[in-house]
mmCIF file of C-alpha atoms in Angstrom:
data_model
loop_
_atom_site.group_PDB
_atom_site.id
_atom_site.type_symbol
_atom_site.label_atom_id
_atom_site.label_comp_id
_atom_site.label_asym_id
_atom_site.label_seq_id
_atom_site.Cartn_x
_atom_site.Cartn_y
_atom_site.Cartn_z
ATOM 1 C CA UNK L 637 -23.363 18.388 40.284
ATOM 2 C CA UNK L 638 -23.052 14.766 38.761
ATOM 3 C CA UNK L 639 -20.628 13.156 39.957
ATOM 4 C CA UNK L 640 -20.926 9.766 37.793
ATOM 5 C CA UNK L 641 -19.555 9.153 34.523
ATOM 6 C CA UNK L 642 -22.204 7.208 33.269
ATOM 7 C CA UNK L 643 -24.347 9.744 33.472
ATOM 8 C CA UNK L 644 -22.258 11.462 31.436
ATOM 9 C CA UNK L 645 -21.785 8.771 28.463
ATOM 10 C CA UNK L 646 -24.009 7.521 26.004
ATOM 11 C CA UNK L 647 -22.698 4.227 27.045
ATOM 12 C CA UNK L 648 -24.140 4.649 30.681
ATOM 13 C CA UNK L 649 -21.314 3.533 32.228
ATOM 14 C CA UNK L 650 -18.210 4.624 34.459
ATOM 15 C CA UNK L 651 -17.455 5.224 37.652
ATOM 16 C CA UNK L 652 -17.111 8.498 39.352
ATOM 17 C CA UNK L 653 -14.146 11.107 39.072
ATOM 18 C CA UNK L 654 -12.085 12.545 41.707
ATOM 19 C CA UNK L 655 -12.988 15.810 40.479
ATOM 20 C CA UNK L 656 -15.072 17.444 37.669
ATOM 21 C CA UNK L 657 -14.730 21.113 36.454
ATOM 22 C CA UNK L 658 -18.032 22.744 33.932
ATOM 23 C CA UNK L 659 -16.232 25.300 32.407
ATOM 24 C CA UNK L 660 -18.238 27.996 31.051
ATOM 25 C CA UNK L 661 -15.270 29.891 28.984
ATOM 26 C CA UNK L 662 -11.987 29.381 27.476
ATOM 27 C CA UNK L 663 -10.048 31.192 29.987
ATOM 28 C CA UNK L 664 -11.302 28.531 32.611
ATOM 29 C CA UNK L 665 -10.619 25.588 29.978
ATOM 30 C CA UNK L 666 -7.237 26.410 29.530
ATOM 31 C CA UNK L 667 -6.650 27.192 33.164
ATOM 32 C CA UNK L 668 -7.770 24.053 34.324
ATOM 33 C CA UNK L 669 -6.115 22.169 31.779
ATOM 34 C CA UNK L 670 -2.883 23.964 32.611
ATOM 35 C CA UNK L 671 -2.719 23.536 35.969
ATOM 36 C CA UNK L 672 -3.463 19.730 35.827
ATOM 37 C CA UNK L 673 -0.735 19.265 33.324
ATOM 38 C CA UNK L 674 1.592 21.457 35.993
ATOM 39 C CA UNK L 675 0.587 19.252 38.901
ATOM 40 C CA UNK L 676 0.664 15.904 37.006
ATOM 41 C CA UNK L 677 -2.754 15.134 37.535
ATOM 42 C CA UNK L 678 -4.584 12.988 34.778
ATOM 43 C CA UNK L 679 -6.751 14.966 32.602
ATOM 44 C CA UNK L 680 -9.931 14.071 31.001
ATOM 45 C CA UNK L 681 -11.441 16.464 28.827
ATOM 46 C CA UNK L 682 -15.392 15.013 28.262
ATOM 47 C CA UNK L 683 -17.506 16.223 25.374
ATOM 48 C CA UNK L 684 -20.652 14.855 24.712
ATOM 49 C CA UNK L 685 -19.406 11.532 25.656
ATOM 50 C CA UNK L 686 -20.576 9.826 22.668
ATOM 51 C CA UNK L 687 -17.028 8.236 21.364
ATOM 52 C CA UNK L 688 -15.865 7.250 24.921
ATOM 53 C CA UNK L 689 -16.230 3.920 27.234
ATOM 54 C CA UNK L 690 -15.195 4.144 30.548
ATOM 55 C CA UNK L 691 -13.435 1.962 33.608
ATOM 56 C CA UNK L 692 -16.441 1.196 36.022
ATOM 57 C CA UNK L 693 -13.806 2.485 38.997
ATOM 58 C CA UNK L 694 -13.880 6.000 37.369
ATOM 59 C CA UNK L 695 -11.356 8.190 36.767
ATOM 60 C CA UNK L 696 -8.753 8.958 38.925
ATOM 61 C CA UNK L 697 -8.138 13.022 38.221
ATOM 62 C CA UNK L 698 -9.989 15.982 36.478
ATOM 63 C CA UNK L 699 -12.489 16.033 34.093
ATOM 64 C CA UNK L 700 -13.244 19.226 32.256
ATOM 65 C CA UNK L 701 -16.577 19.838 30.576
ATOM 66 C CA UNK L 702 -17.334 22.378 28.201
ATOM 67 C CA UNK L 703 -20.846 23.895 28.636
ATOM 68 C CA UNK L 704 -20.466 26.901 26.112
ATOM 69 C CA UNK L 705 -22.414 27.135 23.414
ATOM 70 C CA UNK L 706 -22.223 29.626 20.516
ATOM 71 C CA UNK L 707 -22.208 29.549 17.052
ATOM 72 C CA UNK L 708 -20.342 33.124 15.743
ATOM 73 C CA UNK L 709 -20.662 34.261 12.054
ATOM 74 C CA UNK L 710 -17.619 35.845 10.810
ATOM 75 C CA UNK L 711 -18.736 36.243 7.126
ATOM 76 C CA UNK L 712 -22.263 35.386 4.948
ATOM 77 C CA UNK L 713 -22.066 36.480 1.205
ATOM 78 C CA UNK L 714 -22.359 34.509 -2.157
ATOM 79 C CA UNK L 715 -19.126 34.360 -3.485
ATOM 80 C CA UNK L 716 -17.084 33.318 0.015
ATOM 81 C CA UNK L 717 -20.310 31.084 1.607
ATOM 82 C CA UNK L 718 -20.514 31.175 5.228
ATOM 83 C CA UNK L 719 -17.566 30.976 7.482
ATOM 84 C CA UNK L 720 -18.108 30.482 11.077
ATOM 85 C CA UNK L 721 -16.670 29.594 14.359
ATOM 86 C CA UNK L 722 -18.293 27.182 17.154
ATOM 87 C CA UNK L 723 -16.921 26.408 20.327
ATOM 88 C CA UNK L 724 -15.797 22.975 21.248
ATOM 89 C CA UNK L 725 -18.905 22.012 23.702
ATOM 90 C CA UNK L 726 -21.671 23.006 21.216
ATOM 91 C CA UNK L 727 -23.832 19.651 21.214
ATOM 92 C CA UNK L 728 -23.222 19.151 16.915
ATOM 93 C CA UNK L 729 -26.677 18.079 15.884
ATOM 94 C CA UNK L 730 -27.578 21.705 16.979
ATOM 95 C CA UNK L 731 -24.325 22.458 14.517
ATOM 96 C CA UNK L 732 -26.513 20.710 11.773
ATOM 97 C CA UNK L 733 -30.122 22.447 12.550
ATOM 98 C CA UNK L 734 -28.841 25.728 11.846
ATOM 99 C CA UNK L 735 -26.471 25.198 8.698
ATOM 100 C CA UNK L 736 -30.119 23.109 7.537
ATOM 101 C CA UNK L 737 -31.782 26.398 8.468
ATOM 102 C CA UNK L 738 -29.243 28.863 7.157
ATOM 103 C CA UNK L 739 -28.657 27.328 4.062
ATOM 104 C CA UNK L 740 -25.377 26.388 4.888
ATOM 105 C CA UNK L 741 -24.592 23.168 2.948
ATOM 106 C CA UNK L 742 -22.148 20.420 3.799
ATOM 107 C CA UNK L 743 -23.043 18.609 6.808
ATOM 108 C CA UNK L 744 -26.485 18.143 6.125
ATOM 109 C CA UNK L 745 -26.010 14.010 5.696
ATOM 110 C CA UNK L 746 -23.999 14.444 9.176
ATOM 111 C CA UNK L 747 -27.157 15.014 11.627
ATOM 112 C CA UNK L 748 -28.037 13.259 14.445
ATOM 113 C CA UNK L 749 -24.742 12.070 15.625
ATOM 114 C CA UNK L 750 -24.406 12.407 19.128
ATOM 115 C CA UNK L 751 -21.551 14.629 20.688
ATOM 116 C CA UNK L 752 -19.982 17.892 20.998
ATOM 117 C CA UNK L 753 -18.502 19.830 17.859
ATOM 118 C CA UNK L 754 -14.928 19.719 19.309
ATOM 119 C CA UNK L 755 -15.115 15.899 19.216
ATOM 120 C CA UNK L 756 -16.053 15.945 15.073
ATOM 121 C CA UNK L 757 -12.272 17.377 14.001
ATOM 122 C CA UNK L 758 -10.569 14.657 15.904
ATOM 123 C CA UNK L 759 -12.451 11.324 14.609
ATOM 124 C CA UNK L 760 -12.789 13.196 10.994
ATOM 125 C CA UNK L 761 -16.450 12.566 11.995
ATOM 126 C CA UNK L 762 -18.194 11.423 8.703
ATOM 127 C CA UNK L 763 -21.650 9.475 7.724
ATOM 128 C CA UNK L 764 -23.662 8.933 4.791
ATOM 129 C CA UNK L 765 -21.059 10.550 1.949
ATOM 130 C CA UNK L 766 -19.902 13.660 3.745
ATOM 131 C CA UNK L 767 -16.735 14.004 6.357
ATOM 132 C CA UNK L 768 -16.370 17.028 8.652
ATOM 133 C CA UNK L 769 -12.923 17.454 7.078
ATOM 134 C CA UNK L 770 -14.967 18.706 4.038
ATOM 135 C CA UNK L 771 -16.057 21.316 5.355
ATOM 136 C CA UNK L 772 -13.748 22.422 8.469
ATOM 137 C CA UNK L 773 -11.130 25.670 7.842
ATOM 138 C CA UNK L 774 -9.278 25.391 11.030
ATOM 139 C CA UNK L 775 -9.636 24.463 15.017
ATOM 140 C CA UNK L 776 -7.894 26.951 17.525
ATOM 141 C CA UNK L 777 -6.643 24.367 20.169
ATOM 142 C CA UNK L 778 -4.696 24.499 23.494
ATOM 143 C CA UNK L 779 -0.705 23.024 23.182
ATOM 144 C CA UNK L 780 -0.204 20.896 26.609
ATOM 145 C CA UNK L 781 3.263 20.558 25.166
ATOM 146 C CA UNK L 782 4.321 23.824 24.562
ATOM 147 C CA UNK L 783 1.662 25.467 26.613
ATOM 148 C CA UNK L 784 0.382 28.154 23.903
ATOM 149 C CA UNK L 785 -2.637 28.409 21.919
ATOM 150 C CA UNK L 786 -2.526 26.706 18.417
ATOM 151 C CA UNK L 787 -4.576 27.200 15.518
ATOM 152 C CA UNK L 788 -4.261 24.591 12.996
ATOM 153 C CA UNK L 789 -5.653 25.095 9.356
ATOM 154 C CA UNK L 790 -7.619 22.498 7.432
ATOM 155 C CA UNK L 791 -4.078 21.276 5.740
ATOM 156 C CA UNK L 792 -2.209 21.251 9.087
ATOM 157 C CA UNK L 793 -5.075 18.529 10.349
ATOM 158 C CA UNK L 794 -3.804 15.210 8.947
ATOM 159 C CA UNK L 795 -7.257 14.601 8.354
ATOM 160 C CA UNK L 796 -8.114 10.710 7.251
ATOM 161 C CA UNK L 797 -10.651 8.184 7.884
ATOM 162 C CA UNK L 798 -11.840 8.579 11.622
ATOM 163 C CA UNK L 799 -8.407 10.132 12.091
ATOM 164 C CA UNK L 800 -6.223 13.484 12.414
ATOM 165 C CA UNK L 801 -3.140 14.792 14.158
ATOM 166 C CA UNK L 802 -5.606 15.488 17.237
ATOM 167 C CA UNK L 803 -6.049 11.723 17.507
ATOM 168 C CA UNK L 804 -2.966 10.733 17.106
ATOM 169 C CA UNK L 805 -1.399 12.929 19.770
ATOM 170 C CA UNK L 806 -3.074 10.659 22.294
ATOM 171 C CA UNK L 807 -0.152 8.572 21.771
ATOM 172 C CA UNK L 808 2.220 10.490 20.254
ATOM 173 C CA UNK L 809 5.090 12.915 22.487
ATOM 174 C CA UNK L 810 5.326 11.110 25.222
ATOM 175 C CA UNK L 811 1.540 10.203 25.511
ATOM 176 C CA UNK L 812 -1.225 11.842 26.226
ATOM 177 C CA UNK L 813 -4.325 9.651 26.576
ATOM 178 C CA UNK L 814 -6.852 9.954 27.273
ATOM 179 C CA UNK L 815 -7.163 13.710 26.432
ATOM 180 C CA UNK L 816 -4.613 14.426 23.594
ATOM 181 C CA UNK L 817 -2.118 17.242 23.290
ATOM 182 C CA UNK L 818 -4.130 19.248 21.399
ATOM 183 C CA UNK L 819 -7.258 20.626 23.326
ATOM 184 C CA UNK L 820 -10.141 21.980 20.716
ATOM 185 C CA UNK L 821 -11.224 24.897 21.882
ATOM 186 C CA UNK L 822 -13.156 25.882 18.798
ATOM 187 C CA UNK L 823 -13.814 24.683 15.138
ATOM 188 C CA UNK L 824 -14.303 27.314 12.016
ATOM 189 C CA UNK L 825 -16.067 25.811 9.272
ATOM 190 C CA UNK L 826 -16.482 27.333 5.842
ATOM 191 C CA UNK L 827 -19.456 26.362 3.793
ATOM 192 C CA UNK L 828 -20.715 27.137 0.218
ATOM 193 C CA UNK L 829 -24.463 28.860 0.763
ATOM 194 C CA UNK L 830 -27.266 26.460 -0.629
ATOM 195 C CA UNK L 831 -30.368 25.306 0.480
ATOM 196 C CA UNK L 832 -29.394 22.264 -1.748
ATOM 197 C CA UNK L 833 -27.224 19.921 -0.601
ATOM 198 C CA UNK L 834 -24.257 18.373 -1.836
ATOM 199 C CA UNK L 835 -24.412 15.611 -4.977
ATOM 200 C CA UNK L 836 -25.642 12.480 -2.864
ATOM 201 C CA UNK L 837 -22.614 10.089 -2.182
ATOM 202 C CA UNK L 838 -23.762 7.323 -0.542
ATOM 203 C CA UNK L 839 -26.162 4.655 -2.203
ATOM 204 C CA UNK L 840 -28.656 3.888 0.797
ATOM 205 C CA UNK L 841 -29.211 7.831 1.150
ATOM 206 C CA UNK L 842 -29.901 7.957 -2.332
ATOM 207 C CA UNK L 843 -32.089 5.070 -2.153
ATOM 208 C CA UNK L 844 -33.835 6.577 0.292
ATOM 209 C CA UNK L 845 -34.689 9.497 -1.287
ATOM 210 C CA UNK L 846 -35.338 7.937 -4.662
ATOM 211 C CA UNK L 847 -32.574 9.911 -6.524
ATOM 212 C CA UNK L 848 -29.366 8.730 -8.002
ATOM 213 C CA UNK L 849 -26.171 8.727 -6.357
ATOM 214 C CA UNK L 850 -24.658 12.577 -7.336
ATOM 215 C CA UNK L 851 -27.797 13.959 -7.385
ATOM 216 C CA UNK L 852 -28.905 16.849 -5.202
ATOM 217 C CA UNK L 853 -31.652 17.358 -3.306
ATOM 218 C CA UNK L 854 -32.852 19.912 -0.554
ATOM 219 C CA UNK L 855 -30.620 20.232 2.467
ATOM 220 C CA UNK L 856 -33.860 19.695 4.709
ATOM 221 C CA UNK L 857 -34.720 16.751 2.921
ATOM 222 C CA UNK L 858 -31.135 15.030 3.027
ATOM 223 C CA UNK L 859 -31.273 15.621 7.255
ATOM 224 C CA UNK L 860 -34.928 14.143 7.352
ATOM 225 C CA UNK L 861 -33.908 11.075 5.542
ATOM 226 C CA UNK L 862 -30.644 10.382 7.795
ATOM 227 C CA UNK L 863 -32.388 11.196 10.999
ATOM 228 C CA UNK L 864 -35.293 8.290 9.808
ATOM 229 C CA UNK L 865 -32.111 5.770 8.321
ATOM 230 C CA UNK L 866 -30.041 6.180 11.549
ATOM 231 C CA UNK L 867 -32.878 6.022 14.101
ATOM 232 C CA UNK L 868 -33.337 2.730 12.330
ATOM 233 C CA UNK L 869 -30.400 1.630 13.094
ATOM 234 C CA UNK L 870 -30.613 2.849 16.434
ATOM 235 C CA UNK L 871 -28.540 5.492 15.940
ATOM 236 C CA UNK L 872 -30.524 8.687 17.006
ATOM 237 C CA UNK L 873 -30.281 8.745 21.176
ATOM 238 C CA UNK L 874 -33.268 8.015 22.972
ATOM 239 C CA UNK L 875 -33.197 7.043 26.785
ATOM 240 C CA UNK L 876 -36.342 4.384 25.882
ATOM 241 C CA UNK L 877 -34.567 2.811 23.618
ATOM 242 C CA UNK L 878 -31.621 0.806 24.879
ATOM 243 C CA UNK L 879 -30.608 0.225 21.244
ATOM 244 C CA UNK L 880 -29.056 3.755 21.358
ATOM 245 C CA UNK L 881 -27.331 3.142 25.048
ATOM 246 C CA UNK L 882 -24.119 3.043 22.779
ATOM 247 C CA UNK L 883 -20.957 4.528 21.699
ATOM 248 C CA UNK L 884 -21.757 4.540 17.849
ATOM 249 C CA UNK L 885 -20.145 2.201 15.992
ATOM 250 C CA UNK L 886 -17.336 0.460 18.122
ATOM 251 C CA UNK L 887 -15.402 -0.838 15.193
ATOM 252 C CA UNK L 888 -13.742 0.922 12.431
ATOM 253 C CA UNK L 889 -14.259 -0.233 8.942
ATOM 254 C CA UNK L 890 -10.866 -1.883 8.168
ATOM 255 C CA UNK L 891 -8.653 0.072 5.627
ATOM 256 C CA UNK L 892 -6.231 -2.557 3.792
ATOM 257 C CA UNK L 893 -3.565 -2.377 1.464
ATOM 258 C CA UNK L 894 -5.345 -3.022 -2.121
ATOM 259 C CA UNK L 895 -3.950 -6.440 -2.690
ATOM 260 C CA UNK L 896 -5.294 -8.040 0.996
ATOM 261 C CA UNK L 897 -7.192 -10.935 0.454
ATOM 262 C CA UNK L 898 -11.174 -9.816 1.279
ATOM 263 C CA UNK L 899 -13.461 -12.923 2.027
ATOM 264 C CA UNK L 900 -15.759 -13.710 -1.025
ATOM 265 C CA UNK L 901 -18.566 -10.784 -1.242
ATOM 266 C CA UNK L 902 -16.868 -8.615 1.053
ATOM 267 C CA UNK L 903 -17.546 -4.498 0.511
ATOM 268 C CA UNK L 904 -14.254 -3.105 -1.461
ATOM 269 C CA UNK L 905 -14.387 0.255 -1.530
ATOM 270 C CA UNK L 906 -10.716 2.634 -2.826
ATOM 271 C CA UNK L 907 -9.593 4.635 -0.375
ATOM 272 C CA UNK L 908 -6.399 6.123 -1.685
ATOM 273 C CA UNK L 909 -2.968 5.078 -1.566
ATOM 274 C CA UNK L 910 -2.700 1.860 -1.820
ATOM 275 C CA UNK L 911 -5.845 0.756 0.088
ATOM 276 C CA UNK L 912 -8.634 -0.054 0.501
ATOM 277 C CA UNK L 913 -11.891 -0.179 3.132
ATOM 278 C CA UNK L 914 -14.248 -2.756 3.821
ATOM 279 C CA UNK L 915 -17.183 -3.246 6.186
ATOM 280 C CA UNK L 916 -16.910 -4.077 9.525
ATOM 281 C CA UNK L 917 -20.389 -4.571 9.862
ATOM 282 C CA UNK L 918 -20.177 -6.926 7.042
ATOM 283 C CA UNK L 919 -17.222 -8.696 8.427
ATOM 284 C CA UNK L 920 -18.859 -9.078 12.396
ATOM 285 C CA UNK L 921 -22.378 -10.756 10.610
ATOM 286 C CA UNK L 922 -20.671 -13.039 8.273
ATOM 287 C CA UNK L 923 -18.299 -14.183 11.146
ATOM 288 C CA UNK L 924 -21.591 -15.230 13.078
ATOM 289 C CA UNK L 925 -21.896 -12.355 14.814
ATOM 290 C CA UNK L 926 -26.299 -11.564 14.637
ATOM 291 C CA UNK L 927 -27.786 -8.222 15.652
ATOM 292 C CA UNK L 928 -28.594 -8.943 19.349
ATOM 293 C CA UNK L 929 -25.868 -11.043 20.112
ATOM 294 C CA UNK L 930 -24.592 -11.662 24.044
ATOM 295 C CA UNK L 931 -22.556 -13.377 26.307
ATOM 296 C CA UNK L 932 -24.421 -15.581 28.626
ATOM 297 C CA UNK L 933 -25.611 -13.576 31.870
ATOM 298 C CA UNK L 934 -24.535 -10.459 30.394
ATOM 299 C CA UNK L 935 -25.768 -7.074 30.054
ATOM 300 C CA UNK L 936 -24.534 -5.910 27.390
ATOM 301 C CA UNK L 937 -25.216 -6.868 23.474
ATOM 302 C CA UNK L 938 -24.790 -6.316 19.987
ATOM 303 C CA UNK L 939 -27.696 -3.671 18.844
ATOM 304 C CA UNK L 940 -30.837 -5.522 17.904
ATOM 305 C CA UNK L 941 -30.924 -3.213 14.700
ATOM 306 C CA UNK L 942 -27.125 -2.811 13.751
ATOM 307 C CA UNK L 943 -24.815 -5.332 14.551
ATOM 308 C CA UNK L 944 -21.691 -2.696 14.698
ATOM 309 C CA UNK L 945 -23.172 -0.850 17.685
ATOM 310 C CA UNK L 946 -22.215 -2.577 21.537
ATOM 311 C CA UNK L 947 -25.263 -1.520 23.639
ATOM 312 C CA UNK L 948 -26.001 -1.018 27.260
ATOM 313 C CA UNK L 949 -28.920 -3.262 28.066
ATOM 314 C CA UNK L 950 -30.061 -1.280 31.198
ATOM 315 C CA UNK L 951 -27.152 -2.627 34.042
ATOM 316 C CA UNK L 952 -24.079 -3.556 31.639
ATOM 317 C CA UNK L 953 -20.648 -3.200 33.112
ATOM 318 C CA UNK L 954 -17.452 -1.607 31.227
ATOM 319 C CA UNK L 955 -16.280 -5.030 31.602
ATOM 320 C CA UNK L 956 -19.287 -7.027 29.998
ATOM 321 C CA UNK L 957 -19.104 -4.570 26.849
ATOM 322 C CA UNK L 958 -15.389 -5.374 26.913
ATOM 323 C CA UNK L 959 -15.912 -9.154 26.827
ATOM 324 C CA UNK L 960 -18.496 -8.621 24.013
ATOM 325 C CA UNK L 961 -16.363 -6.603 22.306
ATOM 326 C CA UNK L 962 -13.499 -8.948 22.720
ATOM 327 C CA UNK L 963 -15.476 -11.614 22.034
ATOM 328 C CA UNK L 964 -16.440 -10.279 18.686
ATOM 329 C CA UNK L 965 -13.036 -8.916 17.631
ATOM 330 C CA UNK L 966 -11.718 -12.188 17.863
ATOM 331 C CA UNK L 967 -14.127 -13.724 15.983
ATOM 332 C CA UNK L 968 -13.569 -11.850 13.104
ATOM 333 C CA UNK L 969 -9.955 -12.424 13.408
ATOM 334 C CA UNK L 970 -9.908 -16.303 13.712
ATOM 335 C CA UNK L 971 -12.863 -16.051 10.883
ATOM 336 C CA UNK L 972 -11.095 -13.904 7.864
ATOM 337 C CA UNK L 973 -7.511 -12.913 9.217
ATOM 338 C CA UNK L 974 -8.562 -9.038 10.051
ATOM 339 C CA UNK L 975 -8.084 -7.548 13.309
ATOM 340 C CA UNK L 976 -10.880 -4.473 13.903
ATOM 341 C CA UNK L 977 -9.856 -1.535 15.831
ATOM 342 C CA UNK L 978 -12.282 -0.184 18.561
ATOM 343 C CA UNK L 979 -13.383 3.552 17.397
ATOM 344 C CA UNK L 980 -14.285 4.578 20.949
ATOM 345 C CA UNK L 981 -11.572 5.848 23.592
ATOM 346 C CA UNK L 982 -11.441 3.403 26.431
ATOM 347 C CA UNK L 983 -10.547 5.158 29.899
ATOM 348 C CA UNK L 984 -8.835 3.237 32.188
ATOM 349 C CA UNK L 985 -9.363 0.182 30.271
ATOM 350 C CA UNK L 986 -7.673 -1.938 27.596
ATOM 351 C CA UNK L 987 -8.892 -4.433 25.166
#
């Protein structure tokens, strides 16, 4: 069995763990979890590894993978849609494929991101117009804290942008990082049946598939057009490319009470309450931040086709991507005032 976390992480890097558990059913999830909790040793709970950098000296405990994969149907019919259950370690792009396939629509502007289906609850994962918080109906979960099973409907999530309840119990009761409180165990979604998608939200999709934005087009043809935008971007993992050595975007797009001062031509989109969201992207270029970007000697650089990605060159460090990242954090900062906030989970490591 692997032994190395960077073979583990889209990121290619981390050191090894004390010990590593592939659990192959909920029983021996919760079990493990359980008795590390009991004993006091740290926990790691690794999906797909997509949303996670980590220390180069490893991690000093347990780390629990999740190698089921099942998709159950509970219900199909035309007036309820589909509602069905998938367990935390399902790689989600496979999630995608079959809802595509099924006629299942909802996520179709979600595929090829990287990473497990348990992950997509916590980070609210969303792209392209569509959240997973549109579409999920609850996640059964594991309590460290009270030691029970917990099943938490869609209103119980605190879902926001790249956030919920499940992220925020990393540091909430007493702290729990890196694995929060609440351990997904599965995710039920519930989805209107359609082989069109939903109305097109987001103005490069619709660009790209020469309709206007709230216009809908075939599910099939929504997932074809992401899959060719995001491998653009380098976006789409493939172990050739070292564009895709990454965690995703590393910042989140800043959300700002509605009266912050935005630099001139700055992205101002509403995002409820009070605030609103910019670009980070836009924000890391126009503080002199270009797509390629490195520190001198290192190994690690801004994506050559997106400047929000970090990449893995081929021998990168968890250090050099945290001097790069650093490096362009503080740019921004000393540039326009804004501090971004590093989407990824950082193991062992602060920034």
């Amino acid at each position: 069995m692997t032994r190395t976390l960077a073979d583990l992480t889209t990121l290619r890097v981390g050191g090894p763990a004390s010990r590593m558990i592939e659990a192959s059913s909920e029983k021996e999830i919760v079990e493990t979890v359980a008795a590390a909790d009991a004993a006091g040793e740290p926990l790691l709970v690794l999906g797909g590894g997509s949303n996670v950098l980590i220390s180069d000296a490893g991690f000093p405990g347990v780390v629990v993978r999740d190698t089921r994969r099942e998709i159950a149907v509970e219900s199909e019919d035309a007036c309820g849609g589909a509602a069905f259950s998938v367990t935390a370690g399902m790689p989600w792009d496979d999630v995608v494929l079959r809802a595509v396939t099924e006629g299942w629509t909802g996520i179709e502007a979600l595929s090829g991101i990287p990473g497990s289906t348990g992950a997509t609850p916590v980070q609210n994962v969303g792209a392209y117009g569509q959240e997973v918080g549109d579409v999920v109906a609850m996640v059964r979960t594991w309590d460290r804290q009270e030691q029970r099973f917990r099943t938490l409907a869609r209103g119980e999530l605190g879902l926001g942008y790249r956030t919920s309840i499940l992220k925020e119990s990393l540091h909430r009761d007493g702290g729990w990082h890196p694995t929060p409180r609440y351990v997904v165990l599965s995710v039920m979604f519930q989805m209107r049946l359609a082989t069109r998608s939903t109305p097109i939200r987001y103005p490069e999709l619709a660009r790209t598939l020469g309709v206007e934005v709230g216009e809908r087009v075939e599910s099939a043809e929504v997932r074809a057009a992401v899959l060719e935008l995001r491998s653009g971007k380098g976006m789409v993992l493939d172990g050739d490319d070292h564009d895709t050595w990454s965690a995703g975007s590393f910042f989140t797009n800043p959300v700002l009470p509605e009266d912050a001062e935005l630099p001139e031509g700055a992205p101002r989109f509403p995002a409820g309450d009070g605030y609103v969201k910019s670009s980070a992207a836009w924000l890391i270029q126009h503080a002199g931040f270009e797509r390629g970007f490195r520190l001198d000697g290192a190994a690690a650089s801004l994506s050559t086709k997106h400047v929000l990605a970090l990449t893995n060159r081929g021998a990168a460090s968890a250090e050099d991507l945290l001097a790069l990242a650093r490096t362009v954090r503080d740019g921004v900062r000393d540039t326009f005032g804004i501090t971004l906030v590093p989407e990824p989970v950082l193991v062992g490591l602060t920034l």
